[in-house]
Amino acid sequence: MPRPRRHALTAAVAVLAGVVMVLGPAATAPASAATTPKLTSFSPRTGETTGGTRVVVKGKRFSSSVKVWFGSTRATKVKRLSSTKVVAWSPEVASARSVRLKLRTRGVTVRSTKTFAYRATTTRQVPDLVDLGTDRLVPGASLLRGQSLTSATGAYRVGLRADGVLLLVPRSGAVRQVAGVPAGTSLQMRPDGALVAIGTAGQVVWSSGTGTPGAELVVHDDGSLTVSAGDTVLWRAALLVAPVRGDDYPASLRAAARTSVVDPWRFYNRECTSFVAWRMNQVNQVAFTNFMTGPNGTAGRWSNAGTWGTNARKIGYRVDKVPAVGSIAWYSGRHVAWVSRVNADGTVLLEEYNWSNPGGYGSRTATVSAISGFIHVKDL
């Protein structure tokens, strides 16, 4: 009796292994347990709809060619750390929802049984703001911490959070930080037409640079925030979206062995100090080096990360507990990072080198209380 013919191509096989469903490619036989990749866990399991959350995926038998999806959308970036660990950055999605992770390697696709929850940044994450009942600041008026202005139809609010960060709060959708305006104790509309932010010592820490007497700060129903004199717009606020920028550290410094090269800013390569110096030069547009003179005319040396707060104060830079995008998060226990985003819930998104990834890039969300201070060289 002749043997039954074996089909050249068999159907994909679904295997339930622990927390993972494994879908093998068409093959003449199922992959053996000894060679099948596994996805055992991932963390964190939540992130914002704007994307950019760094997710560590753990498992077994990850090859050098690994692809990751969040639901049906491919990760913006994937980095294999070892055969048991990869890092994937979540893509942006249109709305809050939960998705499963999918990872493909060695010709096999594995899916998590647990989900990654996208969350939207909504007004519920913003501390209560006292509505002043107006859509504008007239000459001589101030907006204090905990207060807000509301557009004519109530579609948007602009308020100073308790830490002095200026936020645009829509009736629905994501809260945005107003770019370029540093945290202050109040926002004042001066009779000379300048909108200014006032610091803790009563000093002006920022000005709109406008000078038309009688100008007003107005929050509009389209979400724009302007300093206007009648129909003439003198200044318009920019909104900060600020997803993570990713590993933009120079390739030549990444390729060299850690601490084997002195970078152009006089720090050792692939250290936290070198990465922050790179960001200060590249993004903040500051001539930042290990040896530099500060705004008070004093020369100093940044040296090891643990001394940065002390050196910053010595040469005239502000160091406080108020984060701002582009500021330097300083840990007195010898680490520094670059602040990529100030979140509506009071946490900060940091980008850094040599934290959880030795000699390499990472991003994470941190609480302000866990950071020794924020160094303000030239905030964005």
Tab-separated table of C-alpha atoms in Angstrom:
chain	number	residue	atom	x	y	z
A	1	MET	CA	0.000	0.000	0.000
A	2	PRO	CA	1.592	3.301	-1.041
A	3	ARG	CA	2.420	5.879	1.634
A	4	PRO	CA	0.268	9.046	1.800
A	5	ARG	CA	1.963	11.944	-0.016
A	6	ARG	CA	3.430	14.624	2.265
A	7	HIS	CA	2.392	18.099	1.181
A	8	ALA	CA	5.308	20.322	0.170
A	9	LEU	CA	3.913	23.152	2.280
A	10	THR	CA	2.071	22.672	5.569
A	11	ALA	CA	-0.187	25.147	7.309
A	12	ALA	CA	1.212	27.485	9.969
A	13	VAL	CA	1.206	25.890	13.374
A	14	ALA	CA	0.036	27.708	16.491
A	15	VAL	CA	1.799	26.631	19.662
A	16	LEU	CA	0.825	27.895	23.097
A	17	ALA	CA	3.994	28.178	25.186
A	18	GLY	CA	3.751	29.885	28.565
A	19	VAL	CA	2.555	33.415	27.854
A	20	VAL	CA	3.310	33.239	24.152
A	21	MET	CA	1.501	32.098	21.026
A	22	VAL	CA	4.005	30.979	18.393
A	23	LEU	CA	3.088	31.036	14.740
A	24	GLY	CA	5.655	29.188	12.673
A	25	PRO	CA	6.233	29.744	8.958
A	26	ALA	CA	5.131	27.193	6.406
A	27	ALA	CA	7.454	24.221	6.829
A	28	THR	CA	7.599	20.466	6.462
A	29	ALA	CA	7.553	20.036	10.258
A	30	PRO	CA	6.932	22.175	13.339
A	31	ALA	CA	9.975	23.929	14.785
A	32	SER	CA	11.457	22.053	17.719
A	33	ALA	CA	11.200	23.462	21.224
A	34	ALA	CA	14.987	23.771	21.318
A	35	THR	CA	15.065	26.206	18.378
A	36	THR	CA	11.753	28.078	18.658
A	37	PRO	CA	12.083	31.703	19.847
A	38	LYS	CA	10.081	32.683	22.910
A	39	LEU	CA	8.730	35.995	24.189
A	40	THR	CA	8.408	35.684	27.946
A	41	SER	CA	7.795	39.250	29.151
A	42	PHE	CA	7.998	42.943	28.340
A	43	SER	CA	8.127	46.135	30.389
A	44	PRO	CA	6.695	48.710	30.765
A	45	ARG	CA	3.219	47.674	29.701
A	46	THR	CA	1.827	51.180	29.221
A	47	GLY	CA	2.806	54.237	27.188
A	48	GLU	CA	1.411	57.425	25.697
A	49	THR	CA	-0.372	57.551	22.351
A	50	THR	CA	2.332	59.933	21.111
A	51	GLY	CA	4.700	56.943	21.056
A	52	GLY	CA	8.360	56.837	22.012
A	53	THR	CA	8.052	54.552	25.046
A	54	ARG	CA	11.147	52.373	25.475
A	55	VAL	CA	9.971	48.801	26.002
A	56	VAL	CA	12.335	46.011	27.054
A	57	VAL	CA	11.258	42.669	25.578
A	58	LYS	CA	12.672	39.479	27.108
A	59	GLY	CA	12.636	35.933	25.845
A	60	LYS	CA	14.879	33.314	24.254
A	61	ARG	CA	16.701	32.716	21.004
A	62	PHE	CA	16.456	36.200	19.479
A	63	SER	CA	18.652	36.372	16.390
A	64	SER	CA	20.431	39.512	15.150
A	65	SER	CA	17.499	40.158	12.817
A	66	VAL	CA	14.503	41.024	14.999
A	67	LYS	CA	11.349	42.933	14.115
A	68	VAL	CA	8.723	44.109	16.605
A	69	TRP	CA	5.154	45.334	16.136
A	70	PHE	CA	2.771	46.989	18.579
A	71	GLY	CA	-0.478	45.545	17.324
A	72	SER	CA	-0.351	46.033	13.558
A	73	THR	CA	2.053	48.992	13.703
A	74	ARG	CA	5.776	48.398	13.510
A	75	ALA	CA	8.005	49.732	16.286
A	76	THR	CA	9.782	52.954	15.375
A	77	LYS	CA	13.107	51.416	16.362
A	78	VAL	CA	14.361	48.035	17.589
A	79	LYS	CA	17.703	47.247	19.187
A	80	ARG	CA	18.861	43.717	20.032
A	81	LEU	CA	20.860	43.659	23.263
A	82	SER	CA	21.353	39.899	23.445
A	83	SER	CA	19.753	36.611	22.438
A	84	THR	CA	17.343	37.071	25.352
A	85	LYS	CA	16.625	40.804	25.275
A	86	VAL	CA	15.616	43.440	22.742
A	87	VAL	CA	14.485	47.043	23.161
A	88	ALA	CA	11.652	48.439	21.035
A	89	TRP	CA	10.283	51.979	20.902
A	90	SER	CA	6.507	52.211	20.623
A	91	PRO	CA	5.037	53.912	17.530
A	92	GLU	CA	2.492	56.712	17.657
A	93	VAL	CA	-1.170	55.699	17.456
A	94	ALA	CA	-4.322	57.703	16.854
A	95	SER	CA	-6.191	56.797	20.036
A	96	ALA	CA	-5.878	55.026	23.376
A	97	ARG	CA	-6.167	51.233	23.121
A	98	SER	CA	-4.531	47.971	24.172
A	99	VAL	CA	-2.472	45.949	21.709
A	100	ARG	CA	-0.399	42.776	21.749
A	101	LEU	CA	3.281	42.761	20.940
A	102	LYS	CA	4.450	40.733	17.972
A	103	LEU	CA	8.081	39.788	17.452
A	104	ARG	CA	9.556	38.037	14.419
A	105	THR	CA	12.964	36.378	14.416
A	106	ARG	CA	14.500	33.212	12.936
A	107	GLY	CA	11.583	33.048	10.512
A	108	VAL	CA	9.113	32.612	13.376
A	109	THR	CA	6.556	35.086	14.751
A	110	VAL	CA	5.726	35.103	18.447
A	111	ARG	CA	2.943	37.096	20.092
A	112	SER	CA	2.439	38.121	23.687
A	113	THR	CA	-0.694	37.126	25.516
A	114	LYS	CA	-0.410	40.231	27.703
A	115	THR	CA	-1.181	43.623	26.213
A	116	PHE	CA	0.509	46.996	25.951
A	117	ALA	CA	-1.927	49.766	26.907
A	118	TYR	CA	-1.712	53.067	25.047
A	119	ARG	CA	-2.998	55.911	27.201
A	120	ALA	CA	-3.966	59.396	26.100
A	121	THR	CA	-2.739	62.420	28.040
A	122	THR	CA	-6.016	64.049	29.028
A	123	THR	CA	-7.133	66.870	31.234
A	124	ARG	CA	-7.703	64.363	34.039
A	125	GLN	CA	-3.918	64.154	34.433
A	126	VAL	CA	-3.665	67.885	35.074
A	127	PRO	CA	-4.004	69.244	38.614
A	128	ASP	CA	-7.132	71.322	39.202
A	129	LEU	CA	-6.716	74.821	37.813
A	130	VAL	CA	-8.750	77.773	39.039
A	131	ASP	CA	-10.460	79.348	36.024
A	132	LEU	CA	-10.138	83.133	36.033
A	133	GLY	CA	-13.276	83.348	33.872
A	134	THR	CA	-11.602	85.173	31.000
A	135	ASP	CA	-9.821	84.340	27.765
A	136	ARG	CA	-7.092	86.944	28.208
A	137	LEU	CA	-4.612	88.781	30.380
A	138	VAL	CA	-5.058	92.512	30.024
A	139	PRO	CA	-2.190	94.952	30.690
A	140	GLY	CA	-1.136	94.736	34.327
A	141	ALA	CA	-2.811	91.336	34.957
A	142	SER	CA	-1.055	88.135	36.078
A	143	LEU	CA	-1.613	84.402	35.770
A	144	LEU	CA	-0.448	82.664	38.953
A	145	ARG	CA	0.391	79.026	39.591
A	146	GLY	CA	-2.778	76.946	39.720
A	147	GLN	CA	-4.761	79.429	37.603
A	148	SER	CA	-6.005	79.211	34.021
A	149	LEU	CA	-7.501	81.235	31.198
A	150	THR	CA	-10.271	79.722	29.058
A	151	SER	CA	-11.085	80.435	25.414
A	152	ALA	CA	-14.444	81.961	24.554
A	153	THR	CA	-16.246	78.647	23.903
A	154	GLY	CA	-14.330	76.690	26.531
A	155	ALA	CA	-12.520	74.564	23.933
A	156	TYR	CA	-9.080	75.315	25.403
A	157	ARG	CA	-7.539	76.371	28.685
A	158	VAL	CA	-4.079	77.767	29.300
A	159	GLY	CA	-2.808	77.347	32.835
A	160	LEU	CA	0.234	77.407	35.065
A	161	ARG	CA	0.666	74.045	36.743
A	162	ALA	CA	1.649	73.986	40.436
A	163	ASP	CA	5.325	73.736	39.436
A	164	GLY	CA	5.016	76.753	37.124
A	165	VAL	CA	4.971	74.887	33.794
A	166	LEU	CA	2.677	76.557	31.235
A	167	LEU	CA	0.222	74.102	29.661
A	168	LEU	CA	-2.392	74.181	26.907
A	169	VAL	CA	-5.296	72.004	28.039
A	170	PRO	CA	-7.895	71.080	25.399
A	171	ARG	CA	-11.415	69.997	26.304
A	172	SER	CA	-10.479	66.644	24.769
A	173	GLY	CA	-7.161	65.308	23.512
A	174	ALA	CA	-3.568	65.591	24.609
A	175	VAL	CA	-2.290	68.245	26.984
A	176	ARG	CA	0.664	70.119	25.532
A	177	GLN	CA	3.400	72.140	27.158
A	178	VAL	CA	3.953	75.621	25.761
A	179	ALA	CA	7.432	75.595	24.272
A	180	GLY	CA	10.065	78.167	25.097
A	181	VAL	CA	8.417	79.588	28.228
A	182	PRO	CA	10.322	78.413	31.327
A	183	ALA	CA	8.547	77.539	34.557
A	184	GLY	CA	7.851	80.511	36.785
A	185	THR	CA	5.808	81.671	39.730
A	186	SER	CA	3.588	83.796	37.493
A	187	LEU	CA	3.017	85.021	33.959
A	188	GLN	CA	2.499	88.780	33.695
A	189	MET	CA	1.168	90.981	30.899
A	190	ARG	CA	2.998	94.248	31.343
A	191	PRO	CA	1.578	97.628	30.338
A	192	ASP	CA	4.502	98.105	27.919
A	193	GLY	CA	3.249	95.117	25.876
A	194	ALA	CA	5.710	92.448	27.051
A	195	LEU	CA	4.539	89.089	28.390
A	196	VAL	CA	7.022	87.939	31.040
A	197	ALA	CA	7.568	84.911	33.261
A	198	ILE	CA	8.604	85.684	36.833
A	199	GLY	CA	11.036	83.457	38.744
A	200	THR	CA	11.115	82.504	42.420
A	201	ALA	CA	13.219	85.540	43.344
A	202	GLY	CA	10.874	87.945	41.559
A	203	GLN	CA	13.163	88.249	38.550
A	204	VAL	CA	12.131	88.110	34.887
A	205	VAL	CA	13.227	84.693	33.565
A	206	TRP	CA	11.647	85.062	30.118
A	207	SER	CA	10.019	87.723	27.936
A	208	SER	CA	8.011	87.566	24.720
A	209	GLY	CA	10.069	90.509	23.464
A	210	THR	CA	6.959	92.397	22.414
A	211	GLY	CA	6.666	96.125	23.070
A	212	THR	CA	3.306	97.472	21.956
A	213	PRO	CA	1.542	99.166	24.883
A	214	GLY	CA	-1.959	97.814	25.440
A	215	ALA	CA	-1.193	94.342	24.030
A	216	GLU	CA	-2.989	91.369	25.627
A	217	LEU	CA	-2.339	87.643	26.040
A	218	VAL	CA	-5.265	85.753	24.477
A	219	VAL	CA	-6.147	82.046	24.329
A	220	HIS	CA	-8.187	81.393	21.182
A	221	ASP	CA	-10.810	78.757	20.335
A	222	ASP	CA	-8.462	77.174	17.766
A	223	GLY	CA	-5.942	76.413	20.523
A	224	SER	CA	-3.511	79.191	19.678
A	225	LEU	CA	-2.041	81.470	22.349
A	226	THR	CA	-0.978	84.932	21.244
A	227	VAL	CA	0.132	88.321	22.454
A	228	SER	CA	-2.007	90.597	20.306
A	229	ALA	CA	-2.721	94.279	19.880
A	230	GLY	CA	-6.145	94.375	18.277
A	231	ASP	CA	-5.965	92.158	15.180
A	232	THR	CA	-2.164	92.279	15.076
A	233	VAL	CA	-0.399	89.194	16.445
A	234	LEU	CA	2.888	90.178	18.086
A	235	TRP	CA	3.847	86.765	19.488
A	236	ARG	CA	2.453	83.264	19.004
A	237	ALA	CA	3.201	80.343	21.320
A	238	ALA	CA	4.598	77.117	19.938
A	239	LEU	CA	3.385	73.838	21.402
A	240	LEU	CA	5.746	71.172	22.530
A	241	VAL	CA	5.014	67.671	21.255
A	242	ALA	CA	8.519	66.349	21.956
A	243	PRO	CA	8.548	62.592	21.466
A	244	VAL	CA	11.895	60.969	22.183
A	245	ARG	CA	14.531	61.878	19.616
A	246	GLY	CA	16.160	58.457	19.773
A	247	ASP	CA	19.813	57.505	19.630
A	248	ASP	CA	21.232	60.393	17.603
A	249	TYR	CA	24.651	60.166	19.296
A	250	PRO	CA	27.412	60.377	16.621
A	251	ALA	CA	28.054	57.019	14.942
A	252	SER	CA	31.833	57.364	15.219
A	253	LEU	CA	31.603	57.689	19.007
A	254	ARG	CA	29.100	54.805	19.251
A	255	ALA	CA	31.349	52.523	17.209
A	256	ALA	CA	34.399	52.995	19.429
A	257	ALA	CA	34.803	51.001	22.630
A	258	ARG	CA	33.356	52.738	25.664
A	259	THR	CA	35.690	55.357	27.253
A	260	SER	CA	38.301	54.715	24.550
A	261	VAL	CA	37.884	58.105	22.849
A	262	VAL	CA	37.783	61.671	24.143
A	263	ASP	CA	34.879	63.341	22.348
A	264	PRO	CA	34.970	66.851	20.851
A	265	TRP	CA	33.548	68.232	24.110
A	266	ARG	CA	36.340	66.719	26.255
A	267	PHE	CA	34.371	63.839	27.790
A	268	TYR	CA	34.865	60.096	27.327
A	269	ASN	CA	32.672	58.562	24.657
A	270	ARG	CA	29.521	56.557	25.412
A	271	GLU	CA	29.244	57.996	28.917
A	272	CYS	CA	26.221	59.938	30.176
A	273	THR	CA	28.267	63.149	30.264
A	274	SER	CA	29.291	62.821	26.616
A	275	PHE	CA	25.723	62.212	25.454
A	276	VAL	CA	24.366	65.233	27.353
A	277	ALA	CA	27.198	67.408	26.009
A	278	TRP	CA	26.259	66.234	22.496
A	279	ARG	CA	22.596	67.160	23.021
A	280	MET	CA	23.482	70.565	24.484
A	281	ASN	CA	25.574	71.357	21.409
A	282	GLN	CA	23.337	69.742	18.792
A	283	VAL	CA	19.825	70.514	20.066
A	284	ASN	CA	20.183	73.360	22.587
A	285	GLN	CA	22.762	75.082	20.357
A	286	VAL	CA	25.132	75.809	23.251
A	287	ALA	CA	28.928	75.641	22.974
A	288	PHE	CA	29.013	73.197	25.868
A	289	THR	CA	32.374	71.645	26.826
A	290	ASN	CA	33.966	70.085	29.902
A	291	PHE	CA	35.955	73.278	30.449
A	292	MET	CA	33.830	76.383	29.957
A	293	THR	CA	33.077	79.794	31.411
A	294	GLY	CA	29.583	80.383	32.754
A	295	PRO	CA	27.312	83.418	32.546
A	296	ASN	CA	28.848	84.950	35.692
A	297	GLY	CA	32.295	84.969	34.078
A	298	THR	CA	33.672	82.137	36.221
A	299	ALA	CA	35.548	79.283	34.552
A	300	GLY	CA	34.677	75.775	35.687
A	301	ARG	CA	34.974	72.108	34.911
A	302	TRP	CA	31.991	69.755	34.717
A	303	SER	CA	34.113	66.643	35.282
A	304	ASN	CA	32.217	63.575	36.612
A	305	ALA	CA	28.430	63.713	36.469
A	306	GLY	CA	28.103	63.835	40.251
A	307	THR	CA	29.757	67.263	40.381
A	308	TRP	CA	27.656	68.904	37.664
A	309	GLY	CA	25.171	70.575	39.996
A	310	THR	CA	27.936	72.120	42.080
A	311	ASN	CA	29.833	73.333	39.018
A	312	ALA	CA	26.689	74.749	37.416
A	313	ARG	CA	25.938	76.903	40.449
A	314	LYS	CA	29.575	77.978	40.690
A	315	ILE	CA	29.699	79.313	37.125
A	316	GLY	CA	26.263	80.940	37.243
A	317	TYR	CA	23.661	78.482	35.939
A	318	ARG	CA	20.342	77.928	37.713
A	319	VAL	CA	19.871	74.555	39.452
A	320	ASP	CA	16.459	73.771	40.943
A	321	LYS	CA	13.742	71.132	41.161
A	322	VAL	CA	11.716	72.564	38.252
A	323	PRO	CA	12.166	70.544	35.031
A	324	ALA	CA	12.089	72.043	31.548
A	325	VAL	CA	12.581	70.533	28.130
A	326	GLY	CA	16.255	70.762	27.234
A	327	SER	CA	17.383	71.044	30.850
A	328	ILE	CA	19.861	68.587	32.368
A	329	ALA	CA	18.577	66.110	34.936
A	330	TRP	CA	21.348	65.768	37.500
A	331	TYR	CA	21.760	62.906	39.942
A	332	SER	CA	24.306	63.612	42.660
A	333	GLY	CA	25.026	59.871	42.645
A	334	ARG	CA	26.984	60.413	39.402
A	335	HIS	CA	24.578	60.513	36.470
A	336	VAL	CA	23.143	63.130	34.110
A	337	ALA	CA	20.429	62.908	31.460
A	338	TRP	CA	18.705	65.199	28.946
A	339	VAL	CA	15.072	66.167	29.599
A	340	SER	CA	13.070	65.333	26.479
A	341	ARG	CA	9.576	65.998	27.810
A	342	VAL	CA	7.828	67.318	30.923
A	343	ASN	CA	4.684	65.232	31.275
A	344	ALA	CA	1.325	66.518	32.457
A	345	ASP	CA	1.386	64.177	35.472
A	346	GLY	CA	4.560	65.781	36.831
A	347	THR	CA	7.019	63.153	35.590
A	348	VAL	CA	9.771	63.752	33.049
A	349	LEU	CA	10.904	61.790	30.012
A	350	LEU	CA	14.681	61.418	30.017
A	351	GLU	CA	17.099	60.436	27.264
A	352	GLU	CA	20.532	59.289	28.312
A	353	TYR	CA	23.527	57.028	27.917
A	354	ASN	CA	24.905	54.477	30.340
A	355	TRP	CA	21.925	54.066	32.675
A	356	SER	CA	20.186	50.709	32.235
A	357	ASN	CA	22.097	50.086	28.998
A	358	PRO	CA	25.854	50.127	29.812
A	359	GLY	CA	27.648	52.325	27.309
A	360	GLY	CA	24.444	52.683	25.276
A	361	TYR	CA	21.322	54.763	24.755
A	362	GLY	CA	18.067	54.609	26.679
A	363	SER	CA	14.976	56.624	27.515
A	364	ARG	CA	12.702	56.378	30.544
A	365	THR	CA	10.110	58.225	32.573
A	366	ALA	CA	11.270	59.436	35.989
A	367	THR	CA	9.688	61.244	38.911
A	368	VAL	CA	11.007	64.695	39.706
A	369	SER	CA	11.542	63.723	43.355
A	370	ALA	CA	14.071	61.056	42.317
A	371	ILE	CA	16.307	63.638	40.597
A	372	SER	CA	18.730	65.788	42.588
A	373	GLY	CA	18.152	68.861	40.440
A	374	PHE	CA	17.690	70.312	36.978
A	375	ILE	CA	20.483	72.380	35.448
A	376	HIS	CA	19.212	75.172	33.206
A	377	VAL	CA	21.898	76.091	30.689
A	378	LYS	CA	19.605	77.000	27.791
A	379	ASP	CA	16.178	75.389	28.001
A	380	LEU	CA	14.149	74.856	24.840
